[in-house]
mmCIF file of C-alpha atoms and ligand atoms in Angstrom:
data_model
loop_
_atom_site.group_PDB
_atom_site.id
_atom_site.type_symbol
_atom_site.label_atom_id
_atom_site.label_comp_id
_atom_site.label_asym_id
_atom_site.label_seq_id
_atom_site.Cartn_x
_atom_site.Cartn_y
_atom_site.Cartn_z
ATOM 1 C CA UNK P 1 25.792 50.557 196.350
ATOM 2 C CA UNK P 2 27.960 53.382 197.832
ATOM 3 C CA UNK P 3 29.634 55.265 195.710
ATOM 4 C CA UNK P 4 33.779 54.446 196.225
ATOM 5 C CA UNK P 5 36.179 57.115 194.797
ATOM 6 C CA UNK P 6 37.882 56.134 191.706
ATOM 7 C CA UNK P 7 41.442 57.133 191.243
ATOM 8 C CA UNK P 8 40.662 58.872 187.774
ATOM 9 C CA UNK P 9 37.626 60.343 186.670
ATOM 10 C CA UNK P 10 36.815 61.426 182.548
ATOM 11 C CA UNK P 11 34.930 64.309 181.887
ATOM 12 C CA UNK P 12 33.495 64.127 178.299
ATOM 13 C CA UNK P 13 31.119 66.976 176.805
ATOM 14 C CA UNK P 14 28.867 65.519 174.198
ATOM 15 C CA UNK P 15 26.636 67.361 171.693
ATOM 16 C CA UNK P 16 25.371 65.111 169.174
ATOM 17 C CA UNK P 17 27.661 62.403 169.226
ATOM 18 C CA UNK P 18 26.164 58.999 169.141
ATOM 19 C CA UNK P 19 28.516 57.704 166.301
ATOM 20 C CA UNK P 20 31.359 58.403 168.131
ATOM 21 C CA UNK P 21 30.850 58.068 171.438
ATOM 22 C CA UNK P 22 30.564 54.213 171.725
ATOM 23 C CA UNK P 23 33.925 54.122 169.745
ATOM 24 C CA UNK P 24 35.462 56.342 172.085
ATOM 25 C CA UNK P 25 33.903 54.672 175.030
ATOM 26 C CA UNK P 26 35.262 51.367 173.266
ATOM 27 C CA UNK P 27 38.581 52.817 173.099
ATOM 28 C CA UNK P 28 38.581 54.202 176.474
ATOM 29 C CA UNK P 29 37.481 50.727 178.416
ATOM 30 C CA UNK P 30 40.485 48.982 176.435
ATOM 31 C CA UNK P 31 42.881 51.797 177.888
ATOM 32 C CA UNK P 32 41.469 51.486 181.112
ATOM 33 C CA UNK P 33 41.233 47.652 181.448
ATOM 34 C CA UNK P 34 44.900 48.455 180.652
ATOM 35 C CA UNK P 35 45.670 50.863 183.517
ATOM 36 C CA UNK P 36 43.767 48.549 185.672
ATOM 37 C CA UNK P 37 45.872 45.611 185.288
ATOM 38 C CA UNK P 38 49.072 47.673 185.031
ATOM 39 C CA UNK P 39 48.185 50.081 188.272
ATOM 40 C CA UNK P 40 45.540 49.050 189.668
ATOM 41 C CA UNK P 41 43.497 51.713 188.811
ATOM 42 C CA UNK P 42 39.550 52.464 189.278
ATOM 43 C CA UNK P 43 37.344 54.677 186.360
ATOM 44 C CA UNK P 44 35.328 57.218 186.404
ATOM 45 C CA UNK P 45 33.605 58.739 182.872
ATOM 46 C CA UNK P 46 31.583 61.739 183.291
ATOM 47 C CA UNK P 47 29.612 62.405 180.451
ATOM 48 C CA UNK P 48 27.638 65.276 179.659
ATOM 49 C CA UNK P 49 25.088 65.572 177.144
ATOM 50 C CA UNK P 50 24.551 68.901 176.017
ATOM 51 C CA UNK P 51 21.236 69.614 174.958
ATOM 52 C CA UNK P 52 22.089 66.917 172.032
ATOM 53 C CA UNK P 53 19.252 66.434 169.131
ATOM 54 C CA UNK P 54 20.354 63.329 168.235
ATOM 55 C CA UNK P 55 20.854 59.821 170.041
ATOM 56 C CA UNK P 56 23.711 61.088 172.102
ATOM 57 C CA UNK P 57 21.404 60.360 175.585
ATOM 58 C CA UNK P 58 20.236 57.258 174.690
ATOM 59 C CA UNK P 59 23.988 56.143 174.049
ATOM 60 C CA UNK P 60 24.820 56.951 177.272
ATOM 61 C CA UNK P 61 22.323 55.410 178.774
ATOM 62 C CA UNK P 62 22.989 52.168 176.962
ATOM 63 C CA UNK P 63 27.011 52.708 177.790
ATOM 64 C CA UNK P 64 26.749 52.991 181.730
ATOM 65 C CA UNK P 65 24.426 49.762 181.738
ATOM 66 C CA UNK P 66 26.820 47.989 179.709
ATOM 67 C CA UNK P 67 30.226 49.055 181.313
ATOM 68 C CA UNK P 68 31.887 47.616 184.367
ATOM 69 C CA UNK P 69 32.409 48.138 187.664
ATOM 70 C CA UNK P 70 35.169 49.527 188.028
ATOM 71 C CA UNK P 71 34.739 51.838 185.072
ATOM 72 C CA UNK P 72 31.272 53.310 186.166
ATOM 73 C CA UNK P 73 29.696 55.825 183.508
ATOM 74 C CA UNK P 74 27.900 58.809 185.384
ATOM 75 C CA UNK P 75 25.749 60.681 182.836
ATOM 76 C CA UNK P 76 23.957 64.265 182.596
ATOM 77 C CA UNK P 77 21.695 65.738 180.224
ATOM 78 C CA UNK P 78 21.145 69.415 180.089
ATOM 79 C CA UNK P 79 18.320 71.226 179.286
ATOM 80 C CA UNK P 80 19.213 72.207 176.076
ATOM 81 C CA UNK P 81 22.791 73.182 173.912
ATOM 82 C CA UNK P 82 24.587 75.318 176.941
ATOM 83 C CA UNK P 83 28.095 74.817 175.039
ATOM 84 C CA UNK P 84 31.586 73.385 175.189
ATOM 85 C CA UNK P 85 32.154 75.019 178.525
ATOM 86 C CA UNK P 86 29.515 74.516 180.388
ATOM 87 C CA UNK P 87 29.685 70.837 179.748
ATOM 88 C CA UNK P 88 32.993 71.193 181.010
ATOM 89 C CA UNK P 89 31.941 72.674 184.395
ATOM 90 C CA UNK P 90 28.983 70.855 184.728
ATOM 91 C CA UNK P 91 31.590 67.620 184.045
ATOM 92 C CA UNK P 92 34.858 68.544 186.413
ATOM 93 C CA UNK P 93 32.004 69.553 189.107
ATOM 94 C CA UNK P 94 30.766 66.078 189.431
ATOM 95 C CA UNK P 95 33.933 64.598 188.839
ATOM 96 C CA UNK P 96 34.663 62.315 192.134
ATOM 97 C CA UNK P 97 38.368 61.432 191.425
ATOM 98 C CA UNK P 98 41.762 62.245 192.730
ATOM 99 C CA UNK P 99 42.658 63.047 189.373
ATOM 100 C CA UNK P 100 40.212 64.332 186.935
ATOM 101 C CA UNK P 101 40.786 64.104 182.785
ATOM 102 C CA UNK P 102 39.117 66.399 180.275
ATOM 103 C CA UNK P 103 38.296 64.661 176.466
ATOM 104 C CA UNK P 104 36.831 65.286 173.980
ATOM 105 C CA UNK P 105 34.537 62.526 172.420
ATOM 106 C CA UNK P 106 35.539 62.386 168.943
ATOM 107 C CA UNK P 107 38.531 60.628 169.384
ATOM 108 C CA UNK P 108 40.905 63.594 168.512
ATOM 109 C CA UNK P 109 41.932 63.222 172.031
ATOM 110 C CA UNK P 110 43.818 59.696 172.117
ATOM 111 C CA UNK P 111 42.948 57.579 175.271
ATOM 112 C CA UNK P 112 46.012 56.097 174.436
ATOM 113 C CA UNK P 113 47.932 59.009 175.733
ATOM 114 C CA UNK P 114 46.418 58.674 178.906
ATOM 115 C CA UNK P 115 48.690 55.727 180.515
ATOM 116 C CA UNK P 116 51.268 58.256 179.205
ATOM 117 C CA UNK P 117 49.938 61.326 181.018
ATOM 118 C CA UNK P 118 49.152 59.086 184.905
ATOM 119 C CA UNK P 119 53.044 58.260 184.247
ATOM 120 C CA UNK P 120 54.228 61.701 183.962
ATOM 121 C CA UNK P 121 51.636 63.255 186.867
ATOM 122 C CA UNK P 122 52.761 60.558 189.234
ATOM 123 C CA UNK P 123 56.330 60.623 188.663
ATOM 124 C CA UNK P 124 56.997 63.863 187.928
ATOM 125 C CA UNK P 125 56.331 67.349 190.474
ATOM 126 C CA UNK P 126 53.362 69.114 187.930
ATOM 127 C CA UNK P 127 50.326 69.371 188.206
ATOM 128 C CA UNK P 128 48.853 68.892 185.399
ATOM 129 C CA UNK P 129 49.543 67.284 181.877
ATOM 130 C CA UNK P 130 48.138 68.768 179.192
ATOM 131 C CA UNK P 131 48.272 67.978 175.381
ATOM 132 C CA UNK P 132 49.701 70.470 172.390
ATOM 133 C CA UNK P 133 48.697 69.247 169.198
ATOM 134 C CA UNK P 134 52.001 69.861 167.035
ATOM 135 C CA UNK P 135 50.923 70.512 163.452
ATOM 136 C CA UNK P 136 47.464 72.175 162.131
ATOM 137 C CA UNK P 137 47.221 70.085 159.566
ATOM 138 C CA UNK P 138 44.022 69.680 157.859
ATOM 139 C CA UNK P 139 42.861 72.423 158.690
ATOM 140 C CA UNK P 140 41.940 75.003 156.063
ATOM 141 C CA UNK P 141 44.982 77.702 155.684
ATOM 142 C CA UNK P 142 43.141 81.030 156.301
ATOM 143 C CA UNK P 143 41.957 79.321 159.414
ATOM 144 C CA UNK P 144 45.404 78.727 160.659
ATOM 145 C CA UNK P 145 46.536 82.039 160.178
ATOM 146 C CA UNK P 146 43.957 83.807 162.202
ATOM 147 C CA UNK P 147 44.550 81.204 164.881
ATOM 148 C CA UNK P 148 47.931 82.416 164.789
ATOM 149 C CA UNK P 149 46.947 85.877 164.853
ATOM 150 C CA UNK P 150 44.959 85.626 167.546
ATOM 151 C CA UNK P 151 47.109 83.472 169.612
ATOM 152 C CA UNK P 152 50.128 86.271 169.679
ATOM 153 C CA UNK P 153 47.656 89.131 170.481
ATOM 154 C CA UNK P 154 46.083 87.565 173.093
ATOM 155 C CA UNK P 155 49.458 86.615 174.638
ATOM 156 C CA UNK P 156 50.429 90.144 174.321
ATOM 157 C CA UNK P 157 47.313 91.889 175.779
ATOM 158 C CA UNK P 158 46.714 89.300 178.708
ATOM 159 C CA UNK P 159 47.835 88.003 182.326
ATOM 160 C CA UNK P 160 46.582 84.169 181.547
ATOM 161 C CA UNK P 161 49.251 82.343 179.865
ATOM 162 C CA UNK P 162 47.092 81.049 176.221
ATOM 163 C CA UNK P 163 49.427 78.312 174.585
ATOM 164 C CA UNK P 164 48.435 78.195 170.871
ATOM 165 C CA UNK P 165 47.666 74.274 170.116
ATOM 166 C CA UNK P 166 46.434 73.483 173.402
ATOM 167 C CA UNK P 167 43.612 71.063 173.605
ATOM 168 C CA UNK P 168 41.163 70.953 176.030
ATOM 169 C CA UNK P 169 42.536 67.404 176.947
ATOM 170 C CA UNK P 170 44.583 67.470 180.371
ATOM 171 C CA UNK P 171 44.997 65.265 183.269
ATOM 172 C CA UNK P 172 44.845 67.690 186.204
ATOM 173 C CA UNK P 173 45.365 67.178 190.153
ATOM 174 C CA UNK P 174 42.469 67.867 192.585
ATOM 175 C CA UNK P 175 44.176 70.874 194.006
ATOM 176 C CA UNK P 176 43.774 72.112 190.297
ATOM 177 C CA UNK P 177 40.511 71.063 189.401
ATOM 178 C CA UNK P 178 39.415 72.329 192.554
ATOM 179 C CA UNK P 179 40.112 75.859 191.506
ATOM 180 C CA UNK P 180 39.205 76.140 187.997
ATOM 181 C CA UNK P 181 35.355 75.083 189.471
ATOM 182 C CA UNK P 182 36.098 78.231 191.748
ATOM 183 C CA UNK P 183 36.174 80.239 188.889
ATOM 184 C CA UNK P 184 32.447 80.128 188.395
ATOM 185 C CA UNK P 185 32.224 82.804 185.710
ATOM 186 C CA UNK P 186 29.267 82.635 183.119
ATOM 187 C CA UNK P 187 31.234 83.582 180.268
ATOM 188 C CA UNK P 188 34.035 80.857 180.188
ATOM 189 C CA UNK P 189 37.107 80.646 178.347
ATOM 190 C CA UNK P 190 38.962 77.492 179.357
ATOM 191 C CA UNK P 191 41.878 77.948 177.366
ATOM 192 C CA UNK P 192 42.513 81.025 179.534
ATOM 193 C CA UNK P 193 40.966 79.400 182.459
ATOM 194 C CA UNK P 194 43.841 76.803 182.421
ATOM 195 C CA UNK P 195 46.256 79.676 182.120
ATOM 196 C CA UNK P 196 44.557 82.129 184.283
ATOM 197 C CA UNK P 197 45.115 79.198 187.824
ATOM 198 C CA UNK P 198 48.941 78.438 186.846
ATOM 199 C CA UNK P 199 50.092 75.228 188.494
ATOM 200 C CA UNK P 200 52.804 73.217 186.601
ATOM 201 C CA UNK P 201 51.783 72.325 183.370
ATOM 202 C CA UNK P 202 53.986 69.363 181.569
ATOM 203 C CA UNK P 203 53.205 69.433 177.681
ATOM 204 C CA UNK P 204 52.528 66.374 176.087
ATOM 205 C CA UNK P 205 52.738 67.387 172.147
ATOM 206 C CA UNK P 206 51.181 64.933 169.597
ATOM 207 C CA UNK P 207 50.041 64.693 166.287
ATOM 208 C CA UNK P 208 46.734 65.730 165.396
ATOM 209 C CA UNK P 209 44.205 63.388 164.657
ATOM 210 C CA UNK P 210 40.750 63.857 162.966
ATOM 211 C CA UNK P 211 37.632 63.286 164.724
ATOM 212 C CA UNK P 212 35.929 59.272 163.998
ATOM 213 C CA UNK P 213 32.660 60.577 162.898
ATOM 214 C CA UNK P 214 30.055 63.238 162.748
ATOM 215 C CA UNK P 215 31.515 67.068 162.218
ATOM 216 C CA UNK P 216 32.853 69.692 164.063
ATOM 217 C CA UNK P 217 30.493 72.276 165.469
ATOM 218 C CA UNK P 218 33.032 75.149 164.799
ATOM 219 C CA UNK P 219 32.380 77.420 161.642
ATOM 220 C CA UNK P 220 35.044 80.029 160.940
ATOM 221 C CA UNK P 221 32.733 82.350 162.202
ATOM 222 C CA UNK P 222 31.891 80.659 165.331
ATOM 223 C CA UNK P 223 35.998 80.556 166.098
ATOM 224 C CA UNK P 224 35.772 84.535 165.465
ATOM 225 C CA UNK P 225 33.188 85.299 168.556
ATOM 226 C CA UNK P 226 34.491 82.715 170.841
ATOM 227 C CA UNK P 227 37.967 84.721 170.238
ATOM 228 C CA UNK P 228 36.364 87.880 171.173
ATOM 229 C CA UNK P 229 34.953 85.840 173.880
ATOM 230 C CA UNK P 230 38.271 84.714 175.008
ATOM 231 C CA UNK P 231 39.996 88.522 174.942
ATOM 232 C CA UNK P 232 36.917 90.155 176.381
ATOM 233 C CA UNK P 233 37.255 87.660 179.186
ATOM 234 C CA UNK P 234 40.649 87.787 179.698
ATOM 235 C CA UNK P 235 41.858 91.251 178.571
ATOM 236 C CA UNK P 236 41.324 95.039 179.487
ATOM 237 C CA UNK P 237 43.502 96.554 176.955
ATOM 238 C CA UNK P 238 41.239 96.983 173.933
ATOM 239 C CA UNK P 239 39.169 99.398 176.625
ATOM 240 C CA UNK P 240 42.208 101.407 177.159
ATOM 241 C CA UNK P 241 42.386 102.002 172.865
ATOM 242 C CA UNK P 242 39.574 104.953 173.011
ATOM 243 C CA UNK P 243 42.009 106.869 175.979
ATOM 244 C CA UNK P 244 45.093 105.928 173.400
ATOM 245 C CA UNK P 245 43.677 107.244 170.218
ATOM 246 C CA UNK P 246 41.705 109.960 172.172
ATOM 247 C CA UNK P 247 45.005 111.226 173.339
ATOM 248 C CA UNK P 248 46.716 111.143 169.867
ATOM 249 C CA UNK P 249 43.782 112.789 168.067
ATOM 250 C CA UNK P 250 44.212 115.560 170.590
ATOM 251 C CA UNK P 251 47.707 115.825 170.151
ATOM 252 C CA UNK P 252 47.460 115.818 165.769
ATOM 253 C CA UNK P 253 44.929 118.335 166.355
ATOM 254 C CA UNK P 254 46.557 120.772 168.344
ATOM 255 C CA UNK P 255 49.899 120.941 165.880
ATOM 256 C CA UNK P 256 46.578 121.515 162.998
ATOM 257 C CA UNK P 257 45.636 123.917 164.699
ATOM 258 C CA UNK P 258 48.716 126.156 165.332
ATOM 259 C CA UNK P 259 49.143 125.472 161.662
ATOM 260 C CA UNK P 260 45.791 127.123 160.620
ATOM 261 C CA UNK P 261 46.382 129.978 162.929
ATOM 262 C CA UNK P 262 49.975 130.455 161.479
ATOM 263 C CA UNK P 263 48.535 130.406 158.195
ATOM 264 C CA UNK P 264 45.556 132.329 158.476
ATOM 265 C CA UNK P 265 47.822 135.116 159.857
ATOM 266 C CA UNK P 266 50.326 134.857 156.963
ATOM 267 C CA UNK P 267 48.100 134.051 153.760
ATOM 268 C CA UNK P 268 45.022 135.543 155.067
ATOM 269 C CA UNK P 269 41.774 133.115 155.500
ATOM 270 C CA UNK P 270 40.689 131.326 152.197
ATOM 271 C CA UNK P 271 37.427 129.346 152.586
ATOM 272 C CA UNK P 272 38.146 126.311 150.851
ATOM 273 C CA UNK P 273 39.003 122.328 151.562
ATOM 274 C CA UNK P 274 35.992 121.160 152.940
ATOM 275 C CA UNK P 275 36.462 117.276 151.280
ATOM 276 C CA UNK P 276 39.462 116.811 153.922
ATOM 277 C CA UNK P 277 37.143 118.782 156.879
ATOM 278 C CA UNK P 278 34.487 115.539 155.836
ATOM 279 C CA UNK P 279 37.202 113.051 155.805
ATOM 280 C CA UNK P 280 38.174 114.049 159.105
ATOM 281 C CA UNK P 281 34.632 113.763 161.028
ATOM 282 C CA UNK P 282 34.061 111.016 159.507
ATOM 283 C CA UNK P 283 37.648 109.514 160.757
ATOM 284 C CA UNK P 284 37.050 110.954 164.128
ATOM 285 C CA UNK P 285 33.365 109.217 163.928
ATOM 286 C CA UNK P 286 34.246 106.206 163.231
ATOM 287 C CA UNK P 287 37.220 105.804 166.019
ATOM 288 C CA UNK P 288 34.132 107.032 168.218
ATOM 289 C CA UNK P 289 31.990 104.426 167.596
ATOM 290 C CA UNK P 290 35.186 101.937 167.343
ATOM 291 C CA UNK P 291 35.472 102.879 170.721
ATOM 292 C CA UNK P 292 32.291 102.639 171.905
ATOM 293 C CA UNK P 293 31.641 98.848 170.446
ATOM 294 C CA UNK P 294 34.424 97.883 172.438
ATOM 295 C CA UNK P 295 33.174 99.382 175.883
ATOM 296 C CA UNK P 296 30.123 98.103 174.883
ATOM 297 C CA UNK P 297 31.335 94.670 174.746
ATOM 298 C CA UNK P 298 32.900 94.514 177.938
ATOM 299 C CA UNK P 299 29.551 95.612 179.405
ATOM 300 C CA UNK P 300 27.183 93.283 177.537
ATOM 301 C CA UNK P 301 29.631 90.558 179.145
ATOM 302 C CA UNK P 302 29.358 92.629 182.351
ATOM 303 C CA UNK P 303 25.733 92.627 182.571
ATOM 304 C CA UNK P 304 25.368 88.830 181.735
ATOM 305 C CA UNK P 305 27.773 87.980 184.478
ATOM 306 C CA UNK P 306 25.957 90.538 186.854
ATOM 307 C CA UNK P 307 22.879 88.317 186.662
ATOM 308 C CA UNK P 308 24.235 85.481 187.934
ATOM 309 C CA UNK P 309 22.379 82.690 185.979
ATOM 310 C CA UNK P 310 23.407 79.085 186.058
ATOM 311 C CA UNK P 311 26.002 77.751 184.021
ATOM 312 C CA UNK P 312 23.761 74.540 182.756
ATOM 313 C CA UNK P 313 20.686 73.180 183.495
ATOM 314 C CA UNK P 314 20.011 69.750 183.802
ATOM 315 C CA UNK P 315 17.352 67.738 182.991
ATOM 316 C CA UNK P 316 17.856 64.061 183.486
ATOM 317 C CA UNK P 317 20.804 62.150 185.153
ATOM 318 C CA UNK P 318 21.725 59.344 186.867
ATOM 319 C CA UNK P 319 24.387 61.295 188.979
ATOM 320 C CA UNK P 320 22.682 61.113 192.501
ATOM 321 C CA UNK P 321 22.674 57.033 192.337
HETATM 322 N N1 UDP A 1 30.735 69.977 172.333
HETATM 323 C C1 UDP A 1 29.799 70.267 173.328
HETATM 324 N N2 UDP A 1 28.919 71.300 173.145
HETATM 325 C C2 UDP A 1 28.927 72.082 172.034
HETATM 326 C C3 UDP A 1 29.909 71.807 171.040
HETATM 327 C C4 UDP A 1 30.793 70.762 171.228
HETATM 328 O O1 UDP A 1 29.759 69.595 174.357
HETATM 329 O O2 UDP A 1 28.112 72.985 171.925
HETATM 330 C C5 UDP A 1 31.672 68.846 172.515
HETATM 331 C C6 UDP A 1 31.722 67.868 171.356
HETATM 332 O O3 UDP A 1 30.746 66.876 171.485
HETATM 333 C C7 UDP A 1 33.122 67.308 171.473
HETATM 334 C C8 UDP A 1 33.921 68.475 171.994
HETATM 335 O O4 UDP A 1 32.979 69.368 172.590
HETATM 336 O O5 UDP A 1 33.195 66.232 172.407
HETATM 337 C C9 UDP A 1 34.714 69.186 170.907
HETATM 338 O O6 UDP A 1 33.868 69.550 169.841
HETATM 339 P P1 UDP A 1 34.338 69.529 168.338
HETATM 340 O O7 UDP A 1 34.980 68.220 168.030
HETATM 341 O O8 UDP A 1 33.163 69.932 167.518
HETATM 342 O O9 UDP A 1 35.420 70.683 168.326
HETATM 343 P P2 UDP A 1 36.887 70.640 167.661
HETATM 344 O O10 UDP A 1 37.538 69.353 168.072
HETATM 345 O O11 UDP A 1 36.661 70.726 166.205
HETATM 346 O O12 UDP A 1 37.570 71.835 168.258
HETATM 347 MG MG1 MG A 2 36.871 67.595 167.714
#
């Protein structure tokens, strides 16, 4: 059978989510069947499994016998665990449809929004509609605040427009799709991605929900790199900090020096007040190597992007039926 274009394709990372991907999948055929009768609309659902350890494959498998026609279920498995992003890229590159949706499969992204969302890209001139989740609630309060944090610096310090809330679940035009997949950097940061293309962007705010089953795969700590990951990727201004401070130690230490000369001159030269000569070196060492873990971030990211490696890797699929 040829494969038709369907009028809205789903792209859903996976990693070890066979509890809640048959509820989603449930969910997501009842919203569908919904659309269908209402618009008249075809299905795609990309999903990727990515490098999953538990039954997430098999699942899929099992789904895209099971599911109809006119809601086919195109599946990938990587290699092994490439992350969120990858998934992502690996999903919205084999995604068929005029209009492309990215969701996660926990159910913290409501299909039921989606009927919502076709209204509001079909009606309205934007390009995309993408979801703002309006309250962190339930999440743990120190948590919050460096999301907060980190949300107003990189808005500060970078081109991309970062919304803080935004969920990686959007309805998008081709046009849109098309060049987010052009942006085939290795170290992604879709947040800024999304930001980083423009088009217009409706927000849909909602409520946020927590996910069916299984647990999140973020730790604090995990959030911490993958916001380094996100300014390194989409910021130059930390490198500009060792020119900055350079510039200001030079000027503090020209004024000390005049001092010392001045003084020396007047009170003669007393050898003493070598605890605030340490303090100082060590100050002026540690800005140095401040400075230097920053440059050498930017050129650890630099040297993985100069090697050009694929995104994913994939290992089984049914995608070329
Ligand atoms: N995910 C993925 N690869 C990973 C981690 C997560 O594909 O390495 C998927 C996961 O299966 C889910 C989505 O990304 O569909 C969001 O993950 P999660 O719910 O853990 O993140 P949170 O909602 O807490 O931000
Ligand atoms: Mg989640």
């Amino acid at each position: 059978m040829e494969h038709k274009r369907p009028d809205i394709s789903i792209v859903v990372p996976c990693y070890n989510e066979e509890e809640s991907l048959p509820l989603f999948l449930r969910e997501l055929e009842r919203v569908a069947e919904q659309m269908r009768q209402t618009d008249d609309l075809t299905f795609e659902v990309v999903l990727i499994d990515d490098g999953s350890t538990d039954g997430t494959l098999a699942t899929m498998k099992r789904e895209a016998q099971r599911l109809p026609a006119h809601f086919t279920v195109r599946w990938a498995s990587f290699s092994r665990n490439f992350g969120k992003e990858a998934a992502l890229y690996a999903g919205l590159s084999h995604a068929t449809g005029e209009l492309v949706a990215t969701m996660d499969a926990d159910m913290q992204d409501p299909p039921s929004l989606l009927p919502e969302m076709y209204r509001i890209i079909t009606t309205e001139d934007v390009d995309n509609v993408a979801t703002r989740r309006t309250t962190r609630e339930g999440e743990p309060p120190i948590r919050s605040l460096f999301a907060r944090m980190f949300y107003k610096l990189i808005n500060k310090i970078s081109k991309a427009d970062i919304v803080d809330g935004a969920r990686d679940f959007r309805l998008m035009k081709r046009p849109m799709v098309d060049a987010i997949l052009s942006m085939r950097e290795y170290n992604r940061f879709s947040k800024g991605i999304y930001g980083w293309v423009g088009f217009k962007t409706r927000w849909l705010p909602y409520v946020n929900v927590n996910r069916v089953a299984g647990e999140t795969k973020w730790s604090f700590f995990s959030l911490l790199l993958y916001s380094i990951d996100g300014i390194v990727a989409f910021s130059t201004v930390p490198l500009s900090i060792a020119s900055v401070a350079g510039t200001l130690l030079c000027i503090v230490a020209f004024f000390a020096l005049i001092f010392i000369i001045v003084r020396a001159l007047l009170f003669g030269d007393p050898v003493d007040g070598w605890p605030s000569l340490a303090s100082i070196i060590i100050f002026i060492g540690g800005i140095q190597l401040l400075c230097l873990g920053i440059m050498g971030q930017y050129l650890a990211k630099t040297y993985l992007e100069t090697k050009h490696r694929p995104l994913y890797i994939v290992r089984e699929s049914n995608l070329d039926e």
